[in-house]
Amino acid sequence: MKAVSNVAIVSLSSGILGESFVRFEVEIGLRRLKEFGLNVKFMPHALEGLEYIKEHPEKRAEDLLAAFRDPEIDMILCAIGGDDTYRLLPYLFEHNELAETVTDKVFLGFSDTTINHLMLHKAGLQTFYGQAFLPDLCELGPEMHPYTRKFFEELITTGGIREITPSDVWYEERKEFSPDQVGKALSPKTNQGFELLQGPTHFSGKILGGCIDSLYDMFCGDRYADMPELCRKYELFPDAKEWKGRILLLESSEEKPAPEKYRVALEQLKSAGVFDAVNGVLAGKPMDETYSEEYKQLLTEVIGRPDLPILFNLNIGHAMPRCIMPFGIEADVDAEQQVIRFAE
């Protein structure tokens, strides 16, 4: 990978980026991107708003394909997550559109974007999980959270991430998003670092996974009845053989799934053969540390493999601040030294 100069912003899930009530946040993010020396391009439909984006998954798919085709674009940055990016599947896979279009660019997003990461994994692209435009670049405080900024800056400067260590601090979710909150910093809380729940302190493999809520929705039609059907049709979820030797990343959404739902999601992954295949599990800090103790207990209990390393409390996904995690690159996890290193 090379340094990033030109960034395309896409709305692949929610269309909130185009709503007038977030314009002041968008301006903050644009200013920060320009301060990084980046040229920014909103793809044609990225700012069309909530209703249009919801009604036109084909236009979201068009934007993604156009961003990959544009030779000037180095990085595709997701606006935010949402909950229905699975609806892009027919427009990206029915005639092999995505696989025939993908080029070697940085792709960054998290949350519902988990589904896009799996699409791009299927198309053969290494991607980056953990941050997005509106939640991170548009942070209302005086600056981006320093830990978050460090990883974003490394990614755009070098085209990759060399290693991940824990953040010294974490923040509770911001309760208000209004113009009068601009410049107000969140109060930091002391972070405890990575926590090894079980298994060896050292393990390795290529990381894949994402938001456990999104992964669960691939199998359960409670949120969208047709989502499991479409995911099966296009064979989006990797089979057990594909998980062999990998490391599974799991982090939970802002919906703060109840322990009962978290259990069912883990049981679904178990029945898919994931835990018998992987070399280890990485679990993100839950937002506001809600259900942390319950999730830890469920991870060891449901997975049911005492030999499988499970590392908890990573600063990835919905809890702030956020690192950036490369998918598809060999990772070496050292729980004792509190570091995850990635191959060049």
CSV table of C-alpha atoms in Angstrom, one decimal:
chain,number,residue,atom,x,y,z
A,1,MET,CA,0.0,0.0,0.0
A,2,LYS,CA,1.0,3.6,-0.5
A,3,ALA,CA,0.3,6.9,1.2
A,4,VAL,CA,-3.2,8.3,0.7
A,5,SER,CA,-3.9,11.5,-1.2
A,6,ASN,CA,-7.4,11.3,-2.5
A,7,VAL,CA,-10.4,10.1,-0.4
A,8,ALA,CA,-13.8,9.1,-1.6
A,9,ILE,CA,-16.7,9.2,0.9
A,10,VAL,CA,-19.5,6.7,0.4
A,11,SER,CA,-22.8,6.2,2.2
A,12,LEU,CA,-23.3,2.4,1.9
A,13,SER,CA,-25.6,2.0,4.9
A,14,SER,CA,-27.4,5.0,6.4
A,15,GLY,CA,-27.8,8.2,4.4
A,16,ILE,CA,-27.6,10.5,7.5
A,17,LEU,CA,-24.6,12.3,6.0
A,18,GLY,CA,-26.9,14.2,3.6
A,19,GLU,CA,-29.2,15.6,6.3
A,20,SER,CA,-29.1,19.3,7.2
A,21,PHE,CA,-28.9,18.6,10.9
A,22,VAL,CA,-25.5,17.0,10.6
A,23,ARG,CA,-24.0,19.6,8.2
A,24,PHE,CA,-22.0,21.3,11.0
A,25,GLU,CA,-20.4,17.9,11.8
A,26,VAL,CA,-19.6,17.2,8.2
A,27,GLU,CA,-17.8,20.6,8.0
A,28,ILE,CA,-15.7,19.6,11.0
A,29,GLY,CA,-14.7,16.3,9.3
A,30,LEU,CA,-13.9,18.0,6.0
A,31,ARG,CA,-11.7,20.5,7.7
A,32,ARG,CA,-9.8,17.8,9.5
A,33,LEU,CA,-9.3,15.7,6.3
A,34,LYS,CA,-8.0,18.8,4.5
A,35,GLU,CA,-5.6,19.5,7.4
A,36,PHE,CA,-4.3,16.0,6.9
A,37,GLY,CA,-3.5,17.2,3.3
A,38,LEU,CA,-6.2,15.0,1.8
A,39,ASN,CA,-8.4,15.8,-1.2
A,40,VAL,CA,-12.0,14.8,-0.6
A,41,LYS,CA,-14.6,13.6,-3.0
A,42,PHE,CA,-18.2,12.7,-2.0
A,43,MET,CA,-19.4,10.0,-4.4
A,44,PRO,CA,-22.5,11.1,-6.4
A,45,HIS,CA,-25.2,9.8,-4.0
A,46,ALA,CA,-23.4,10.0,-0.6
A,47,LEU,CA,-25.2,13.2,0.4
A,48,GLU,CA,-28.7,12.3,-0.9
A,49,GLY,CA,-30.1,11.9,2.6
A,50,LEU,CA,-31.7,9.2,4.7
A,51,GLU,CA,-34.8,8.4,2.6
A,52,TYR,CA,-33.2,8.4,-0.8
A,53,ILE,CA,-30.3,6.2,0.4
A,54,LYS,CA,-32.8,3.8,2.0
A,55,GLU,CA,-34.8,3.5,-1.1
A,56,HIS,CA,-31.9,3.2,-3.6
A,57,PRO,CA,-29.4,0.4,-2.7
A,58,GLU,CA,-28.5,0.2,-6.3
A,59,LYS,CA,-27.2,3.8,-6.2
A,60,ARG,CA,-25.1,2.9,-3.1
A,61,ALA,CA,-23.6,0.0,-5.1
A,62,GLU,CA,-23.0,2.3,-8.0
A,63,ASP,CA,-21.0,4.7,-5.8
A,64,LEU,CA,-18.8,1.9,-4.4
A,65,LEU,CA,-18.1,0.5,-7.9
A,66,ALA,CA,-17.4,4.0,-9.2
A,67,ALA,CA,-15.0,4.7,-6.4
A,68,PHE,CA,-13.0,1.6,-7.2
A,69,ARG,CA,-12.9,2.5,-10.9
A,70,ASP,CA,-11.7,6.0,-10.3
A,71,PRO,CA,-7.9,5.8,-10.7
A,72,GLU,CA,-7.3,9.0,-8.7
A,73,ILE,CA,-9.0,7.7,-5.5
A,74,ASP,CA,-6.6,6.0,-3.0
A,75,MET,CA,-9.0,5.5,-0.1
A,76,ILE,CA,-12.7,4.7,0.2
A,77,LEU,CA,-14.0,6.0,3.6
A,78,CYS,CA,-17.5,5.0,4.8
A,79,ALA,CA,-19.7,7.8,6.1
A,80,ILE,CA,-21.1,5.7,8.9
A,81,GLY,CA,-22.8,2.4,9.6
A,82,GLY,CA,-26.5,1.6,9.6
A,83,ASP,CA,-28.3,-1.6,9.2
A,84,ASP,CA,-29.2,-2.6,5.6
A,85,THR,CA,-26.0,-2.6,3.5
A,86,TYR,CA,-26.8,-6.2,2.7
A,87,ARG,CA,-29.2,-4.9,0.1
A,88,LEU,CA,-26.3,-4.0,-2.2
A,89,LEU,CA,-25.6,-7.7,-2.7
A,90,PRO,CA,-27.5,-8.3,-5.9
A,91,TYR,CA,-26.0,-5.2,-7.5
A,92,LEU,CA,-22.5,-6.2,-6.6
A,93,PHE,CA,-22.6,-10.0,-7.1
A,94,GLU,CA,-25.3,-11.0,-9.6
A,95,HIS,CA,-23.0,-10.5,-12.5
A,96,ASN,CA,-19.7,-10.5,-10.6
A,97,GLU,CA,-19.6,-6.7,-10.7
A,98,LEU,CA,-17.6,-6.2,-7.5
A,99,ALA,CA,-14.9,-8.8,-8.2
A,100,GLU,CA,-14.4,-7.4,-11.7
A,101,THR,CA,-14.1,-3.9,-10.4
A,102,VAL,CA,-12.1,-4.1,-7.2
A,103,THR,CA,-8.7,-2.4,-7.3
A,104,ASP,CA,-6.1,-2.1,-4.6
A,105,LYS,CA,-7.4,0.8,-2.5
A,106,VAL,CA,-7.7,1.4,1.2
A,107,PHE,CA,-11.3,0.6,2.4
A,108,LEU,CA,-12.2,1.8,5.9
A,109,GLY,CA,-15.4,1.4,7.9
A,110,PHE,CA,-17.1,-0.4,10.8
A,111,SER,CA,-20.4,-1.5,12.3
A,112,ASP,CA,-22.9,-2.5,9.5
A,113,THR,CA,-19.9,-2.0,7.1
A,114,THR,CA,-18.9,-5.5,8.5
A,115,ILE,CA,-21.1,-6.8,5.6
A,116,ASN,CA,-19.2,-4.7,3.1
A,117,HIS,CA,-15.9,-6.0,4.5
A,118,LEU,CA,-17.2,-9.6,3.9
A,119,MET,CA,-18.2,-8.6,0.3
A,120,LEU,CA,-14.7,-7.3,-0.3
A,121,HIS,CA,-13.1,-10.3,1.3
A,122,LYS,CA,-15.1,-12.4,-1.1
A,123,ALA,CA,-13.8,-10.2,-3.9
A,124,GLY,CA,-10.2,-10.7,-2.7
A,125,LEU,CA,-9.4,-7.3,-1.2
A,126,GLN,CA,-7.6,-6.7,2.1
A,127,THR,CA,-9.6,-4.1,4.1
A,128,PHE,CA,-9.3,-2.0,7.3
A,129,TYR,CA,-11.9,-2.1,10.1
A,130,GLY,CA,-12.5,0.3,12.9
A,131,GLN,CA,-13.3,3.9,12.0
A,132,ALA,CA,-15.6,5.9,9.8
A,133,PHE,CA,-16.1,9.6,8.7
A,134,LEU,CA,-19.0,10.8,10.8
A,135,PRO,CA,-18.1,9.0,14.1
A,136,ASP,CA,-14.4,9.7,14.0
A,137,LEU,CA,-13.3,12.5,11.7
A,138,CYS,CA,-16.3,14.6,12.7
A,139,GLU,CA,-15.8,14.1,16.5
A,140,LEU,CA,-17.2,17.3,18.2
A,141,GLY,CA,-14.4,17.7,20.6
A,142,PRO,CA,-11.5,20.2,20.0
A,143,GLU,CA,-9.7,17.4,18.1
A,144,MET,CA,-10.1,13.8,17.1
A,145,HIS,CA,-9.5,11.5,20.1
A,146,PRO,CA,-5.6,11.2,20.1
A,147,TYR,CA,-5.6,7.3,19.9
A,148,THR,CA,-8.1,7.4,17.1
A,149,ARG,CA,-6.1,10.1,15.2
A,150,LYS,CA,-2.9,8.1,15.6
A,151,PHE,CA,-4.2,5.2,13.7
A,152,PHE,CA,-5.9,7.2,11.0
A,153,GLU,CA,-2.8,9.2,10.5
A,154,GLU,CA,-0.7,6.1,10.2
A,155,LEU,CA,-3.1,4.6,7.7
A,156,ILE,CA,-3.1,7.6,5.4
A,157,THR,CA,0.6,8.2,5.7
A,158,THR,CA,1.8,4.6,5.2
A,159,GLY,CA,-1.1,2.8,3.6
A,160,GLY,CA,-1.2,0.3,6.5
A,161,ILE,CA,-1.1,-0.4,10.2
A,162,ARG,CA,2.1,-1.8,11.8
A,163,GLU,CA,0.8,-2.6,15.3
A,164,ILE,CA,-2.0,-2.2,17.8
A,165,THR,CA,-1.5,-1.5,21.5
A,166,PRO,CA,-4.2,-0.6,24.0
A,167,SER,CA,-5.4,2.9,24.6
A,168,ASP,CA,-4.6,4.4,28.0
A,169,VAL,CA,-8.1,5.8,28.2
A,170,TRP,CA,-11.7,5.3,27.0
A,171,TYR,CA,-14.7,7.5,26.7
A,172,GLU,CA,-18.4,7.0,27.3
A,173,GLU,CA,-20.8,7.6,24.4
A,174,ARG,CA,-21.5,11.3,23.7
A,175,LYS,CA,-25.1,11.9,24.8
A,176,GLU,CA,-25.8,15.0,22.6
A,177,PHE,CA,-24.9,15.9,19.0
A,178,SER,CA,-25.7,19.5,18.6
A,179,PRO,CA,-23.8,22.7,17.5
A,180,ASP,CA,-23.5,23.8,21.1
A,181,GLN,CA,-21.4,20.6,21.8
A,182,VAL,CA,-18.7,21.6,19.4
A,183,GLY,CA,-15.4,22.0,21.1
A,184,LYS,CA,-16.5,20.1,24.2
A,185,ALA,CA,-14.1,17.3,25.1
A,186,LEU,CA,-15.3,14.0,26.6
A,187,SER,CA,-14.0,13.0,30.0
A,188,PRO,CA,-11.4,10.2,29.8
A,189,LYS,CA,-11.6,7.1,31.9
A,190,THR,CA,-8.7,4.8,32.7
A,191,ASN,CA,-8.5,1.8,30.4
A,192,GLN,CA,-7.4,-1.6,31.7
A,193,GLY,CA,-5.6,-2.9,28.5
A,194,PHE,CA,-6.1,-6.2,26.7
A,195,GLU,CA,-7.5,-9.0,28.9
A,196,LEU,CA,-6.7,-12.6,28.1
A,197,LEU,CA,-9.8,-14.6,29.1
A,198,GLN,CA,-8.3,-18.0,28.4
A,199,GLY,CA,-5.7,-19.9,26.3
A,200,PRO,CA,-2.1,-19.2,25.2
A,201,THR,CA,-0.7,-15.7,25.4
A,202,HIS,CA,0.6,-15.9,21.9
A,203,PHE,CA,-1.3,-16.7,18.7
A,204,SER,CA,-1.4,-15.7,15.0
A,205,GLY,CA,-3.5,-15.6,11.8
A,206,LYS,CA,-5.3,-13.3,9.5
A,207,ILE,CA,-8.1,-11.4,11.1
A,208,LEU,CA,-11.7,-11.3,9.9
A,209,GLY,CA,-15.0,-10.5,11.5
A,210,GLY,CA,-16.6,-7.3,12.8
A,211,CYS,CA,-19.8,-6.3,14.5
A,212,ILE,CA,-21.4,-9.3,16.2
A,213,ASP,CA,-24.9,-7.8,15.6
A,214,SER,CA,-24.3,-7.6,11.9
A,215,LEU,CA,-22.9,-11.1,11.8
A,216,TYR,CA,-25.9,-12.4,13.7
A,217,ASP,CA,-28.3,-10.7,11.2
A,218,MET,CA,-26.7,-12.7,8.4
A,219,PHE,CA,-28.3,-15.8,10.0
A,220,CYS,CA,-31.4,-14.4,11.7
A,221,GLY,CA,-34.2,-12.6,9.9
A,222,ASP,CA,-35.5,-10.7,12.9
A,223,ARG,CA,-34.3,-7.3,11.6
A,224,TYR,CA,-34.7,-8.0,7.9
A,225,ALA,CA,-36.5,-11.2,6.8
A,226,ASP,CA,-34.6,-11.4,3.5
A,227,MET,CA,-31.1,-10.8,4.8
A,228,PRO,CA,-30.2,-14.4,5.6
A,229,GLU,CA,-31.7,-15.5,2.3
A,230,LEU,CA,-29.6,-13.0,0.3
A,231,CYS,CA,-26.4,-13.8,2.3
A,232,ARG,CA,-26.9,-17.5,1.6
A,233,LYS,CA,-27.6,-16.9,-2.1
A,234,TYR,CA,-24.4,-15.0,-2.6
A,235,GLU,CA,-22.4,-17.2,-0.2
A,236,LEU,CA,-21.3,-14.1,1.8
A,237,PHE,CA,-20.4,-15.7,5.1
A,238,PRO,CA,-17.1,-17.7,4.8
A,239,ASP,CA,-17.5,-21.4,5.4
A,240,ALA,CA,-15.7,-23.3,8.1
A,241,LYS,CA,-12.8,-24.1,5.8
A,242,GLU,CA,-12.2,-20.5,5.1
A,243,TRP,CA,-12.0,-19.7,8.8
A,244,LYS,CA,-9.3,-22.3,9.3
A,245,GLY,CA,-6.2,-20.6,10.9
A,246,ARG,CA,-7.8,-17.2,11.1
A,247,ILE,CA,-8.5,-14.9,14.0
A,248,LEU,CA,-12.1,-13.9,14.6
A,249,LEU,CA,-12.8,-10.3,15.6
A,250,LEU,CA,-16.1,-9.6,17.4
A,251,GLU,CA,-17.3,-6.2,18.7
A,252,SER,CA,-20.8,-5.1,19.7
A,253,SER,CA,-22.9,-2.2,18.5
A,254,GLU,CA,-24.4,0.9,20.0
A,255,GLU,CA,-27.6,-1.2,20.5
A,256,LYS,CA,-25.7,-2.9,23.4
A,257,PRO,CA,-27.1,-6.4,22.7
A,258,ALA,CA,-28.6,-8.0,25.8
A,259,PRO,CA,-26.6,-11.0,27.1
A,260,GLU,CA,-29.3,-13.3,25.8
A,261,LYS,CA,-28.9,-12.0,22.2
A,262,TYR,CA,-25.1,-12.1,22.6
A,263,ARG,CA,-25.3,-15.8,23.6
A,264,VAL,CA,-27.5,-16.6,20.6
A,265,ALA,CA,-25.2,-14.8,18.2
A,266,LEU,CA,-22.2,-16.8,19.6
A,267,GLU,CA,-24.1,-20.0,19.3
A,268,GLN,CA,-24.9,-19.2,15.7
A,269,LEU,CA,-21.2,-18.7,14.9
A,270,LYS,CA,-20.4,-21.9,16.8
A,271,SER,CA,-22.9,-23.9,14.7
A,272,ALA,CA,-21.3,-22.4,11.6
A,273,GLY,CA,-18.0,-24.1,12.6
A,274,VAL,CA,-16.1,-20.9,13.2
A,275,PHE,CA,-14.8,-21.6,16.7
A,276,ASP,CA,-13.5,-25.0,15.7
A,277,ALA,CA,-11.6,-23.5,12.9
A,278,VAL,CA,-10.0,-20.3,14.2
A,279,ASN,CA,-6.7,-19.8,16.0
A,280,GLY,CA,-8.1,-17.2,18.4
A,281,VAL,CA,-10.8,-14.6,19.1
A,282,LEU,CA,-10.4,-10.8,19.6
A,283,ALA,CA,-13.3,-9.1,21.4
A,284,GLY,CA,-13.8,-5.3,21.5
A,285,LYS,CA,-14.6,-3.2,24.5
A,286,PRO,CA,-18.4,-2.9,24.6
A,287,MET,CA,-19.7,0.7,24.3
A,288,ASP,CA,-19.8,2.3,27.8
A,289,GLU,CA,-18.5,-1.1,29.1
A,290,THR,CA,-22.2,-2.3,29.1
A,291,TYR,CA,-22.4,-6.0,29.8
A,292,SER,CA,-18.6,-6.4,29.8
A,293,GLU,CA,-18.7,-9.1,32.5
A,294,GLU,CA,-21.6,-10.9,31.0
A,295,TYR,CA,-19.9,-11.0,27.5
A,296,LYS,CA,-16.7,-12.3,29.0
A,297,GLN,CA,-18.5,-15.1,30.7
A,298,LEU,CA,-20.5,-16.0,27.5
A,299,LEU,CA,-17.4,-16.0,25.3
A,300,THR,CA,-15.7,-18.7,27.4
A,301,GLU,CA,-18.9,-20.6,28.1
A,302,VAL,CA,-20.4,-20.7,24.6
A,303,ILE,CA,-17.2,-21.2,22.7
A,304,GLY,CA,-16.4,-24.1,24.9
A,305,ARG,CA,-12.8,-24.6,23.9
A,306,PRO,CA,-10.5,-23.8,26.9
A,307,ASP,CA,-7.5,-24.1,24.6
A,308,LEU,CA,-8.7,-21.3,22.3
A,309,PRO,CA,-7.2,-17.9,23.2
A,310,ILE,CA,-9.8,-15.1,23.7
A,311,LEU,CA,-8.5,-11.6,24.1
A,312,PHE,CA,-11.0,-9.1,25.4
A,313,ASN,CA,-11.2,-5.3,25.8
A,314,LEU,CA,-9.7,-4.2,22.5
A,315,ASN,CA,-10.3,-0.5,21.5
A,316,ILE,CA,-12.0,-1.5,18.3
A,317,GLY,CA,-15.5,-0.8,16.9
A,318,HIS,CA,-18.2,1.1,18.8
A,319,ALA,CA,-16.4,2.0,22.0
A,320,MET,CA,-14.2,5.1,21.9
A,321,PRO,CA,-11.4,5.7,21.1
A,322,ARG,CA,-10.9,3.4,18.1
A,323,CYS,CA,-7.9,1.7,16.5
A,324,ILE,CA,-7.8,0.5,12.9
A,325,MET,CA,-7.4,-3.2,12.3
A,326,PRO,CA,-6.2,-4.7,9.0
A,327,PHE,CA,-8.2,-7.6,7.7
A,328,GLY,CA,-6.4,-10.3,5.5
A,329,ILE,CA,-2.9,-9.5,6.8
A,330,GLU,CA,-1.0,-11.9,9.0
A,331,ALA,CA,-1.3,-10.8,12.6
A,332,ASP,CA,0.8,-11.8,15.6
A,333,VAL,CA,-1.0,-11.4,18.9
A,334,ASP,CA,1.1,-11.2,22.1
A,335,ALA,CA,-1.3,-10.8,25.1
A,336,GLU,CA,1.6,-10.7,27.6
A,337,GLN,CA,3.3,-7.8,25.8
A,338,GLN,CA,-0.1,-6.2,25.0
A,339,VAL,CA,0.5,-5.8,21.3
A,340,ILE,CA,-0.8,-7.1,18.0
A,341,ARG,CA,1.8,-6.8,15.2
A,342,PHE,CA,1.1,-7.1,11.5
A,343,ALA,CA,3.3,-8.4,8.7
A,344,GLU,CA,4.6,-5.8,6.2
